mmCIF file of C-alpha atoms in Angstrom:
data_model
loop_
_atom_site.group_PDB
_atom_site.id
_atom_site.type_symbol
_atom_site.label_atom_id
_atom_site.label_comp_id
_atom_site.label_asym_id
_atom_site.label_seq_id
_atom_site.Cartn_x
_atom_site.Cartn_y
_atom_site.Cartn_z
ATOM 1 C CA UNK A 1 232.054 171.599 -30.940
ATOM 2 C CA UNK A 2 232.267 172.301 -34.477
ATOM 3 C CA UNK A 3 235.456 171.945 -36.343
ATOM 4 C CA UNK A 4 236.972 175.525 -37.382
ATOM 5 C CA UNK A 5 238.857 174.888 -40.602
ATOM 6 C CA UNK A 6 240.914 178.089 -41.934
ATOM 7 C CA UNK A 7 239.306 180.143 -44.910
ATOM 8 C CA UNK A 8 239.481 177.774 -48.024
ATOM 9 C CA UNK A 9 240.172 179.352 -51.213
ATOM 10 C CA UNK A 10 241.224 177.865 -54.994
ATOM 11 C CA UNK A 11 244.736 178.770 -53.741
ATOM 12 C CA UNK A 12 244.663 176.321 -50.370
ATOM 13 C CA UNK A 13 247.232 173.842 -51.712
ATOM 14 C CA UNK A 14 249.431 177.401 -51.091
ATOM 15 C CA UNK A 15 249.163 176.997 -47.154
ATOM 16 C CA UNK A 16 251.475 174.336 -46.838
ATOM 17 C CA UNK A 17 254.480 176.274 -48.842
ATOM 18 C CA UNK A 18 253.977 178.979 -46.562
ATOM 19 C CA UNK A 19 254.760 177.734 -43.723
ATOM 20 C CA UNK A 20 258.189 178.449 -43.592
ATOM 21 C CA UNK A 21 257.168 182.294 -43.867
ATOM 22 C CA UNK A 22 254.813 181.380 -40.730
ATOM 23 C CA UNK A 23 258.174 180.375 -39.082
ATOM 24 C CA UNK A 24 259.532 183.513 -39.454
ATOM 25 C CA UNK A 25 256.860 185.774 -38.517
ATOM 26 C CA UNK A 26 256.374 183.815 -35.075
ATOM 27 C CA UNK A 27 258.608 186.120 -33.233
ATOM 28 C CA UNK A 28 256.410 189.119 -34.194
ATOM 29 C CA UNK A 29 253.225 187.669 -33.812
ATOM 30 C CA UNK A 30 250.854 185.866 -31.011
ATOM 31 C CA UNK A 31 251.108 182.219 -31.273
ATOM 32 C CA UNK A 32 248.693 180.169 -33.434
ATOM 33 C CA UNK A 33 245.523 178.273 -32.739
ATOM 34 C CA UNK A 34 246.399 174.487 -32.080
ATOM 35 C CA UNK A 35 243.597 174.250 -34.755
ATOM 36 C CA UNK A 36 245.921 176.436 -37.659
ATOM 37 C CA UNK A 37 249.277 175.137 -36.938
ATOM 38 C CA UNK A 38 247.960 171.843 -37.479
ATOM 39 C CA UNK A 39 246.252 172.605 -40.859
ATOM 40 C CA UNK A 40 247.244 170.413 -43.390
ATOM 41 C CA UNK A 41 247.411 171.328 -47.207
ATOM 42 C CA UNK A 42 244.450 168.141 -47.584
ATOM 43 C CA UNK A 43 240.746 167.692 -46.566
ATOM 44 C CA UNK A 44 241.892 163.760 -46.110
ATOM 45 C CA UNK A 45 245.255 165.301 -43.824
ATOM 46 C CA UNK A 46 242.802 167.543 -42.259
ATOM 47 C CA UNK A 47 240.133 165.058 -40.563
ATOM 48 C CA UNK A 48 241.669 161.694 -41.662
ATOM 49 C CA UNK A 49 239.105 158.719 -41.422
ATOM 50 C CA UNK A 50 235.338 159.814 -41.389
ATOM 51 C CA UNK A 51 232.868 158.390 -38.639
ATOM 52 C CA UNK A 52 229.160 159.004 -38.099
ATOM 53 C CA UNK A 53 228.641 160.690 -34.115
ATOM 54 C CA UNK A 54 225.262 160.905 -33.826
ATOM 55 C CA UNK A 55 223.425 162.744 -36.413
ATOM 56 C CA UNK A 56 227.112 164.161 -37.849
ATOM 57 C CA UNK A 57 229.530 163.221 -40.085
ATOM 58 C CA UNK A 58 232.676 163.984 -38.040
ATOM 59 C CA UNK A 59 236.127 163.500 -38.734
ATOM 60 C CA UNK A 60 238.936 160.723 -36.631
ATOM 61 C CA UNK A 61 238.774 163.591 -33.436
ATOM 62 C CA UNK A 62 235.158 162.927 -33.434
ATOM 63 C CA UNK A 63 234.806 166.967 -34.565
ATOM 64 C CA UNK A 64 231.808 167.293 -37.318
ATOM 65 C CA UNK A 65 232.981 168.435 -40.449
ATOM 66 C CA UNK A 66 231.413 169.455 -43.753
ATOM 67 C CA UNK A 67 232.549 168.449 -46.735
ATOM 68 C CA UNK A 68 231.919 169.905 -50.445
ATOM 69 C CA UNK A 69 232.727 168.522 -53.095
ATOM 70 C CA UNK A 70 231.657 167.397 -56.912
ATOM 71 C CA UNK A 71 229.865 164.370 -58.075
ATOM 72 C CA UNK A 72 231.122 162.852 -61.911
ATOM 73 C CA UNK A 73 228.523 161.764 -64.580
ATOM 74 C CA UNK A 74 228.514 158.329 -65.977
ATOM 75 C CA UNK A 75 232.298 156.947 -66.463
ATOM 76 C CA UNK A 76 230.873 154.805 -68.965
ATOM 77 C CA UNK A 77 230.117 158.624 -71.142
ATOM 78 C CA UNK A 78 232.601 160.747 -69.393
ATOM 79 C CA UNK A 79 236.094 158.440 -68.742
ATOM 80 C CA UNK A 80 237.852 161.458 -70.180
ATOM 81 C CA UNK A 81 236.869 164.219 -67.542
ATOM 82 C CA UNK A 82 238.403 162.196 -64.650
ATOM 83 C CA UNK A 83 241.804 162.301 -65.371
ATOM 84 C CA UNK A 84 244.699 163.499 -63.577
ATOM 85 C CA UNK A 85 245.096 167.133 -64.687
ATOM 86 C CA UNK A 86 241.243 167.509 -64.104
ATOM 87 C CA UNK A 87 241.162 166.361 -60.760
ATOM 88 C CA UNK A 88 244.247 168.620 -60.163
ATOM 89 C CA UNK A 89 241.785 171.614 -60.844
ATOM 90 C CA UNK A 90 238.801 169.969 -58.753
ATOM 91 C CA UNK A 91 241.065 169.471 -55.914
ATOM 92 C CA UNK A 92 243.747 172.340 -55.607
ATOM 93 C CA UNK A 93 242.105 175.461 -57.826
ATOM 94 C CA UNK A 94 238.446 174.967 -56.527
ATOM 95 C CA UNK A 95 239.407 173.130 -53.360
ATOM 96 C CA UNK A 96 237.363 170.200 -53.349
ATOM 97 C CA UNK A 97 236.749 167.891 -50.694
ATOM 98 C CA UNK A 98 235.418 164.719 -52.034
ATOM 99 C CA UNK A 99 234.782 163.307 -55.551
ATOM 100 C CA UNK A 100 232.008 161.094 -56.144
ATOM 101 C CA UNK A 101 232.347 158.268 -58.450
ATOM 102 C CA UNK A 102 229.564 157.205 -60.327
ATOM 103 C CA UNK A 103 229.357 153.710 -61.988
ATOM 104 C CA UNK A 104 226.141 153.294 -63.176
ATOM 105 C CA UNK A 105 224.476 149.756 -63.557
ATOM 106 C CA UNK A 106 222.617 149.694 -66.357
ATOM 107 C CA UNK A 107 222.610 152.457 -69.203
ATOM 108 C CA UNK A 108 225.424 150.779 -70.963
ATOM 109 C CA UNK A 109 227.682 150.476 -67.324
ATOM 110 C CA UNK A 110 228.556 148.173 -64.963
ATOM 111 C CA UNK A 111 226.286 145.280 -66.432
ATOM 112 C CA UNK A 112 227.710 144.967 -69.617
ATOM 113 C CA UNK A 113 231.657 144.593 -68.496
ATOM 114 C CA UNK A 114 232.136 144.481 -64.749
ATOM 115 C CA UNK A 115 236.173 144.303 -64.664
ATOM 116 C CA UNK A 116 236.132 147.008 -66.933
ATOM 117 C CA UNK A 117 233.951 149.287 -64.312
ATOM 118 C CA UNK A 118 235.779 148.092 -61.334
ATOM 119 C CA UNK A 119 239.274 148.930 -63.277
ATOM 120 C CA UNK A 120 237.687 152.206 -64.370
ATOM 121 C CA UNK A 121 236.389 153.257 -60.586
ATOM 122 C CA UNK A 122 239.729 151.825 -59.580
ATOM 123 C CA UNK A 123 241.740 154.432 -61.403
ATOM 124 C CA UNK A 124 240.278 157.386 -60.049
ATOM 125 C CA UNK A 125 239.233 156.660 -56.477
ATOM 126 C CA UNK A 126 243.704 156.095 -56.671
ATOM 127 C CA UNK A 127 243.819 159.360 -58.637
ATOM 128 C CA UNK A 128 241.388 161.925 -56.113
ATOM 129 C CA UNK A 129 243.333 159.807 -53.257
ATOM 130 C CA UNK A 130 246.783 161.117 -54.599
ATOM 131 C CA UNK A 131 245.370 164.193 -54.276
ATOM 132 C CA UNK A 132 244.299 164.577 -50.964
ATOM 133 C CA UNK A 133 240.609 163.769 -51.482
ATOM 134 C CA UNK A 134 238.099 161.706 -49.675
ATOM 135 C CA UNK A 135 235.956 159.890 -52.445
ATOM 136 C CA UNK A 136 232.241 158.073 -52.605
ATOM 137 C CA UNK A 137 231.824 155.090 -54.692
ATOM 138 C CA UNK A 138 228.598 155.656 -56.107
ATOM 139 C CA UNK A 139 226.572 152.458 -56.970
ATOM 140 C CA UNK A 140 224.806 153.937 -59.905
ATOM 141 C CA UNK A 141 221.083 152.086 -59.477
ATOM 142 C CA UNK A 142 218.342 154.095 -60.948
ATOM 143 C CA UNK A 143 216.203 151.698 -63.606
ATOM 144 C CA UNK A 144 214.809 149.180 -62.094
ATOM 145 C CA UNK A 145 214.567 150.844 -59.008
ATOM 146 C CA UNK A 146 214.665 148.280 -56.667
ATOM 147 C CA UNK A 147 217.981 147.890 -55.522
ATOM 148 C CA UNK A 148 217.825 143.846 -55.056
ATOM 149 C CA UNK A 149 217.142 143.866 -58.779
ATOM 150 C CA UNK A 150 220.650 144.365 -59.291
ATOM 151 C CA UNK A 151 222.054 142.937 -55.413
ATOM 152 C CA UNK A 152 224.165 140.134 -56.732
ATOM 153 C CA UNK A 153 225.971 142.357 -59.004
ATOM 154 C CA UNK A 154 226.006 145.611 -56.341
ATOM 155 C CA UNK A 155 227.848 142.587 -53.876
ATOM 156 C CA UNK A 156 230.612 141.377 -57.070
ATOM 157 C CA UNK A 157 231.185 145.410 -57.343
ATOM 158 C CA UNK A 158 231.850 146.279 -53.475
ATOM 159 C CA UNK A 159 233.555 143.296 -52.680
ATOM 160 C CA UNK A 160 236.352 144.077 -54.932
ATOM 161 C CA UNK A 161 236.445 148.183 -54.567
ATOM 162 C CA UNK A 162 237.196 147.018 -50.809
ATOM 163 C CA UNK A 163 239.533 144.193 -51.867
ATOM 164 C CA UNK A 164 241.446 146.932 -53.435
ATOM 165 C CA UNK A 165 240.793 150.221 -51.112
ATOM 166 C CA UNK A 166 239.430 148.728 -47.898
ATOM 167 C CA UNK A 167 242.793 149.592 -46.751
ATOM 168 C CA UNK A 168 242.478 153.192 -47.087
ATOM 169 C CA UNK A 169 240.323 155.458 -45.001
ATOM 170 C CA UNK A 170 239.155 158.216 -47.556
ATOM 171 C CA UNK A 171 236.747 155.790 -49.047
ATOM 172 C CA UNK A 172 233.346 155.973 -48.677
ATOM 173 C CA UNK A 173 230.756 153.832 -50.000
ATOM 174 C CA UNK A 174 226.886 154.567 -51.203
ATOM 175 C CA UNK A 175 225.155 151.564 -52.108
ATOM 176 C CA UNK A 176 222.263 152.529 -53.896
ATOM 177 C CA UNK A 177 222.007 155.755 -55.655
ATOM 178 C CA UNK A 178 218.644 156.492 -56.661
ATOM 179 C CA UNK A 179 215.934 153.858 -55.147
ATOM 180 C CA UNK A 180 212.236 154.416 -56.537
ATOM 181 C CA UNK A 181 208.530 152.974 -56.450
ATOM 182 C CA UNK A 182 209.962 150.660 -53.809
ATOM 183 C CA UNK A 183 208.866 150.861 -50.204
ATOM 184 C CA UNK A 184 211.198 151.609 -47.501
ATOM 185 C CA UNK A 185 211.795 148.718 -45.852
ATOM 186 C CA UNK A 186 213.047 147.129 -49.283
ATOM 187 C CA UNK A 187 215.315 149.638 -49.042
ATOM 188 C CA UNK A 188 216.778 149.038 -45.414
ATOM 189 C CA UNK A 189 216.637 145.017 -46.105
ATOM 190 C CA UNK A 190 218.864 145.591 -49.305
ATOM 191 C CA UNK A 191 221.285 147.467 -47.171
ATOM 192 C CA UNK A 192 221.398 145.198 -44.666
ATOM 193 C CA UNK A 193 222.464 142.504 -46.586
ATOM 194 C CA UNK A 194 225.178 144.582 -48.832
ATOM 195 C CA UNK A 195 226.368 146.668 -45.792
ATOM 196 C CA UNK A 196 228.059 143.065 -44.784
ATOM 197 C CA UNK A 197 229.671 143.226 -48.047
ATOM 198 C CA UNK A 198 231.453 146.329 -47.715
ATOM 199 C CA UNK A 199 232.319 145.438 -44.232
ATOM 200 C CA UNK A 200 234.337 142.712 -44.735
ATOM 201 C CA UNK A 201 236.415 144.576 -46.677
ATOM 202 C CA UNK A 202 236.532 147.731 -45.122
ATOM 203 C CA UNK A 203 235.380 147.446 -41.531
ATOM 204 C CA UNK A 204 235.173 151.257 -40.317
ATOM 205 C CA UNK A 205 234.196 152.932 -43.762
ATOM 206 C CA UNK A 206 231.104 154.988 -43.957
ATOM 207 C CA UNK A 207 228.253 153.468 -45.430
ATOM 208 C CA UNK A 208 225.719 155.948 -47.646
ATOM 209 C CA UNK A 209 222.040 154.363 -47.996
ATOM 210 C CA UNK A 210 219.495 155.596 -50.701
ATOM 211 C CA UNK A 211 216.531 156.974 -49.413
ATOM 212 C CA UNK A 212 213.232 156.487 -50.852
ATOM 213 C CA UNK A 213 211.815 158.060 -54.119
ATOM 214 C CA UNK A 214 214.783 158.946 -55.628
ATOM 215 C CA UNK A 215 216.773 159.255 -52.257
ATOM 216 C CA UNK A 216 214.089 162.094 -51.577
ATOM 217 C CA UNK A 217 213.358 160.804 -48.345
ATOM 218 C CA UNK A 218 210.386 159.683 -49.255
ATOM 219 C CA UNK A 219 208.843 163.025 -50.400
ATOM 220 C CA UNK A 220 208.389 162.556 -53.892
ATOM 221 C CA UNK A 221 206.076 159.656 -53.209
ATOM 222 C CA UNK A 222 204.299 161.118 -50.556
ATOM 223 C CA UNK A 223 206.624 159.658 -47.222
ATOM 224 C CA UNK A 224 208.686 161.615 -45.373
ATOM 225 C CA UNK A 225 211.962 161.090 -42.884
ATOM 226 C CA UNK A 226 209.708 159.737 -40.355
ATOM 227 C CA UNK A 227 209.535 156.105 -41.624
ATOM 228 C CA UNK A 228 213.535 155.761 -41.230
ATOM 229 C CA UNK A 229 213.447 157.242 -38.080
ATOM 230 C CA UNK A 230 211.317 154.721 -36.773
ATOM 231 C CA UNK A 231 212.713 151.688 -39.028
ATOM 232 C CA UNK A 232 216.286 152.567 -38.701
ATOM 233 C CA UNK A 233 219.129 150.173 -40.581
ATOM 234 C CA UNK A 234 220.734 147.863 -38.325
ATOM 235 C CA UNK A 235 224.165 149.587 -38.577
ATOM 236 C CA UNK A 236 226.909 151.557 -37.553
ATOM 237 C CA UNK A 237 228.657 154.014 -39.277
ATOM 238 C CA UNK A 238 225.633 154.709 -41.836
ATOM 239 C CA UNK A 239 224.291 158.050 -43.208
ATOM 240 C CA UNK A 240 221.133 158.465 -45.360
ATOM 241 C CA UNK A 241 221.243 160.540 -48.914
ATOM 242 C CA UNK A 242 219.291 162.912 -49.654
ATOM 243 C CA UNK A 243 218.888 164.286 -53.737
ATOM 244 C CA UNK A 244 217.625 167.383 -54.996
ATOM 245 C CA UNK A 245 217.367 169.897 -58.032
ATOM 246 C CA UNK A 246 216.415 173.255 -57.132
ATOM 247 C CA UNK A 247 214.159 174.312 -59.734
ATOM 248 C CA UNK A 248 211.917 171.457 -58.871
ATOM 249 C CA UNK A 249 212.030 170.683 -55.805
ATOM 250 C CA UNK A 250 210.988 173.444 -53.807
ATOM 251 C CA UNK A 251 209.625 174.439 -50.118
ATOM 252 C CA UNK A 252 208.513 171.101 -49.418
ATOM 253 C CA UNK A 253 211.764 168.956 -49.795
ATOM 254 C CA UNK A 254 213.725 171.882 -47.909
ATOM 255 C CA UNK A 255 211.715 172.079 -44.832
ATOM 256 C CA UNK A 256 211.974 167.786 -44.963
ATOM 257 C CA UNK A 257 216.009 168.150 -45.021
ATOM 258 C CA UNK A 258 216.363 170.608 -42.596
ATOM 259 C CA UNK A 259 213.565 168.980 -40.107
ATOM 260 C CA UNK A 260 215.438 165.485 -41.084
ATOM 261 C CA UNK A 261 218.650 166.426 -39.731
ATOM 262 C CA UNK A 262 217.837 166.919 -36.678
ATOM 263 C CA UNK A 263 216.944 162.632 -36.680
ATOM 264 C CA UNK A 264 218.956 161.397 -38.802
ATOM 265 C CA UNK A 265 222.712 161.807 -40.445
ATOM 266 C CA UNK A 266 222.552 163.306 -43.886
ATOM 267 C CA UNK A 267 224.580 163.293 -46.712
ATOM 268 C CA UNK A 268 223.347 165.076 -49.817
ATOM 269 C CA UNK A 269 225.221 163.235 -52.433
ATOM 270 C CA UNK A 270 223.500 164.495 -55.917
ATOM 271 C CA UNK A 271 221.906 168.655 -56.397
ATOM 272 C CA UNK A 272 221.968 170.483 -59.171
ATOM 273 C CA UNK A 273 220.627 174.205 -59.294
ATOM 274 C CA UNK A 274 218.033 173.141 -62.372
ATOM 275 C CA UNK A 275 215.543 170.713 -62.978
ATOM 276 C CA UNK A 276 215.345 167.367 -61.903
ATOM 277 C CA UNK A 277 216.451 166.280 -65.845
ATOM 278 C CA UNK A 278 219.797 167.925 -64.583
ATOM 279 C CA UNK A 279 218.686 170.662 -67.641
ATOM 280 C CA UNK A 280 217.137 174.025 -67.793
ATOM 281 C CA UNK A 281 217.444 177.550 -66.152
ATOM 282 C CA UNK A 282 219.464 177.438 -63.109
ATOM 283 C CA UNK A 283 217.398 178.543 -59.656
ATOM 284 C CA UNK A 284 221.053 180.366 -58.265
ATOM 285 C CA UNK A 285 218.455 181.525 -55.314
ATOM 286 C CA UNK A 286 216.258 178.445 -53.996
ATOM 287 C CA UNK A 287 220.217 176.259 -54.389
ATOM 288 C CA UNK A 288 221.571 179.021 -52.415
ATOM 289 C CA UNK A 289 218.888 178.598 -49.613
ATOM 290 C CA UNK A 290 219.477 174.517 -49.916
ATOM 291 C CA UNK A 291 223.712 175.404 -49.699
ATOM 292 C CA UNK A 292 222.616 177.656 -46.376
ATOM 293 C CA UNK A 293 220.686 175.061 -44.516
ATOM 294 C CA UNK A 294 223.589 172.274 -45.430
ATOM 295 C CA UNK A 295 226.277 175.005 -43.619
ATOM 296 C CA UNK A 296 224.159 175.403 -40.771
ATOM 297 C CA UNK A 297 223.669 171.816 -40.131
ATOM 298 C CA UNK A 298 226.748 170.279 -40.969
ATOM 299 C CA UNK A 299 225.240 168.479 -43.992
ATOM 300 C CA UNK A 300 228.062 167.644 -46.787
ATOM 301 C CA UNK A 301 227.044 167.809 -49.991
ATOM 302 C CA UNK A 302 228.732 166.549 -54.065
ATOM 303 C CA UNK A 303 227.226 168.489 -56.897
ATOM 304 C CA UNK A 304 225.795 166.951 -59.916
ATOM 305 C CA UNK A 305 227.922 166.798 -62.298
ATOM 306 C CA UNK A 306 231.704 167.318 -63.178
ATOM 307 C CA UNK A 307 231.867 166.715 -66.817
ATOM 308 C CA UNK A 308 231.148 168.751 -70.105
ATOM 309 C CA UNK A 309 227.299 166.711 -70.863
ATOM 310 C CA UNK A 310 225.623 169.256 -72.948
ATOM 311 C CA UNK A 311 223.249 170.063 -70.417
ATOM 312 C CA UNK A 312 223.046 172.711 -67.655
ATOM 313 C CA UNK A 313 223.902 170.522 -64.481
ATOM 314 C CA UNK A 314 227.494 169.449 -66.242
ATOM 315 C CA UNK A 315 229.693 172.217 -65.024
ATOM 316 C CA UNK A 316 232.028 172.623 -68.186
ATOM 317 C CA UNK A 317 231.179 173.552 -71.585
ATOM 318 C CA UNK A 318 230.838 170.853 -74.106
ATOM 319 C CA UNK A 319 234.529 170.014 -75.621
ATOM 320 C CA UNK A 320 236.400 170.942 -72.333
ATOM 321 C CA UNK A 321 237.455 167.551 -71.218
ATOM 322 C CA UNK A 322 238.314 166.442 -74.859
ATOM 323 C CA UNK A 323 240.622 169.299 -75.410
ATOM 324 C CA UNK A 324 242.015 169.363 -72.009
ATOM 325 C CA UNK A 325 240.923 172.686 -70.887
ATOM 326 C CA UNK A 326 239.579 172.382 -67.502
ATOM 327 C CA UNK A 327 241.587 175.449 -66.053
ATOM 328 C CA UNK A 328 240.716 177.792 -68.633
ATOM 329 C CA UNK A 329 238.818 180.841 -67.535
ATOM 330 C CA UNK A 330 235.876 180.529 -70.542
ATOM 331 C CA UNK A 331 235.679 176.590 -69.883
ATOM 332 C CA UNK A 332 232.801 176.645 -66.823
ATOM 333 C CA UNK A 333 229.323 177.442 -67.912
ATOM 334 C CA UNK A 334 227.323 179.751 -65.291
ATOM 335 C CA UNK A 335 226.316 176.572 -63.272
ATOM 336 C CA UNK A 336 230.110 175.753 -63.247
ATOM 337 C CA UNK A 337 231.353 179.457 -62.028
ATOM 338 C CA UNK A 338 228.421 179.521 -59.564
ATOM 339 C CA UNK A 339 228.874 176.380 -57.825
ATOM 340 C CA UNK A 340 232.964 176.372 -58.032
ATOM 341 C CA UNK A 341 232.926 179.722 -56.116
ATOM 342 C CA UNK A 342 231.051 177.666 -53.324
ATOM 343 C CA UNK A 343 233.252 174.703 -52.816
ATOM 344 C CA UNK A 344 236.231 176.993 -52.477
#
């Protein structure tokens, strides 16, 4: 049975004051669903602690749910768009689910100052937690793209996130972003030794796994979902990511997500309605499609990116976080309006 959650608008944190009103109108009116009188003004209040039943992400009464939510850019460029008033406007004006947190490895991150990356992912899985939301941390890996390259440090990293949030159950945890020109089962035998990692601090947490060629599933290099399917990781409580950017990556990568559902759980942690650069036109249409097969299958889904990056894919203008203007109506650039309208 899939979960029914009540409409979701910019305005949900509203519900909860209004329950009082409710309370008067129940004389007049038939009673509520179970369902609606137990809506809470959260997504984390509404499901609590995520599991994977079968090929679903489903929430602690084992009903799927979908989340939607927004991914950040680097912290070690953007620090200043993740701060409390802006995740105020991610979670209660556009009603966001989940935040993803990306620390990035190389590129000037994690590498070159790992307390001050741990402190930094620290801060706002406590912030979007405060606030209701369930959050991924997002173990940056893109160049080299073999995740063992960088396993010792990936192990320092999740070991103490889950010393410090293994306690909560919004966290969840994917372990290698963006794997490429590595083969599969490199992949699955780097999870299976970091998956230990994060369960020793957080036993019952959802584990996210990079797929193949650029967590495409293997389609960018020619594979497909099939060679998971058959070479599973050893697991529980694991979902595979799938990435893509609309105005590239086109027929071929939809039909492989919504065929791969059906197999496997799916969580598509990184889109972007342009290019795969994260630049260029947007492609409203072919995203839209993407967005359609997600809702139909359950499939949750962060965009790429909540910052104000110059580029298309960064949903705020350039000078928004500096000045502090997330809420302002001229602050979203078309990507920003388009994709805000469809988290609500």
């Amino acid at each position: 049975m899939v979960l029914r959650r009540l409409p979701r608008s910019r305005h949900r944190w509203a519900l909860a004051r209004a329950a009082g009103l409710l309370a008067l109108c129940a004389a007049m009116t038939a009673p509520l669903p179970a369902s609606a009188r137990a809506h809470a003004a959260t997504p984390f209040q509404d499901h609590g602690r995520l599991q994977v039943c079968g090929t679903a992400l489903c929430g602690e009464d084992g009903r799927p749910v979908q989340l939607r939510g927004m991914s950040s850019h680097g912290t070690q460029w953007f620090e200043h768009c993740l701060t409390g008033a802006s995740l105020d406007v991610l979670a209660r004006d556009w009603g966001a689910d989940v935040l993803r947190v990306s620390t990035y490895v190389q590129e000037d991150g994690y590498e070159t100052d790992p307390a001050r990356f741990t402190d930094l992912a620290s801060r706002v899985i406590d912030q979007a937690t405060e606030r209701g939301m369930y959050v991924i941390v997002d173990w940056h890996m893109l160049d080299p793209g073999d995740p063992r390259v960088n396993k010792e440090l990936a192990a320092r990293f999740f070991t103490e996130i889950t010393e410090r949030h293994g306690h909560q159950d919004n966290v969840l945890y994917e372990i290698a972003n963006e794997p490429n020109g590595v083969s599969w089962q490199a992949i699955r035998s780097y999870a299976e030794d970091i998956i230990p990692v994060v369960r020793a601090g957080d036993p019952d947490a959802v584990v996210l796994v990079g797929t193949r060629a650029w967590s495409s599933l293997g389609v960018s290099e020619g594979a497909d979902e099939s060679e998971i399917a058959a070479d599973p990781v050893d697991a529980e409580n694991v979902m595979y990511t799938f990435h893509f950017y609309a105005a590239s990556h086109r027929e071929e990568y939809l039909r492989t997500l919504s065929r791969a559902a059906a197999e496997l759980p799916l969580f598509v942690t990184e889109f972007g309605t342009q290019d795969y650069s994260g630049d260029g036109p947007d492609d409203f249409a072919m995203t839209q499609r993407y967005l359609d097969v997600m809702a139909e299958k359950n499939i949750s889904w962060t965009n790429w990116n909540y910052s104000d990056d110059f580029r298309s894919g960064a949903v705020f203008r350039p000078g928004t976080c500096s000045e502090g203007r997330w809420a302002d109506s001229g602050a979203l650039k078309d990507a920003g309006v388009w994709i805000r309208d469809r988290i609500a």
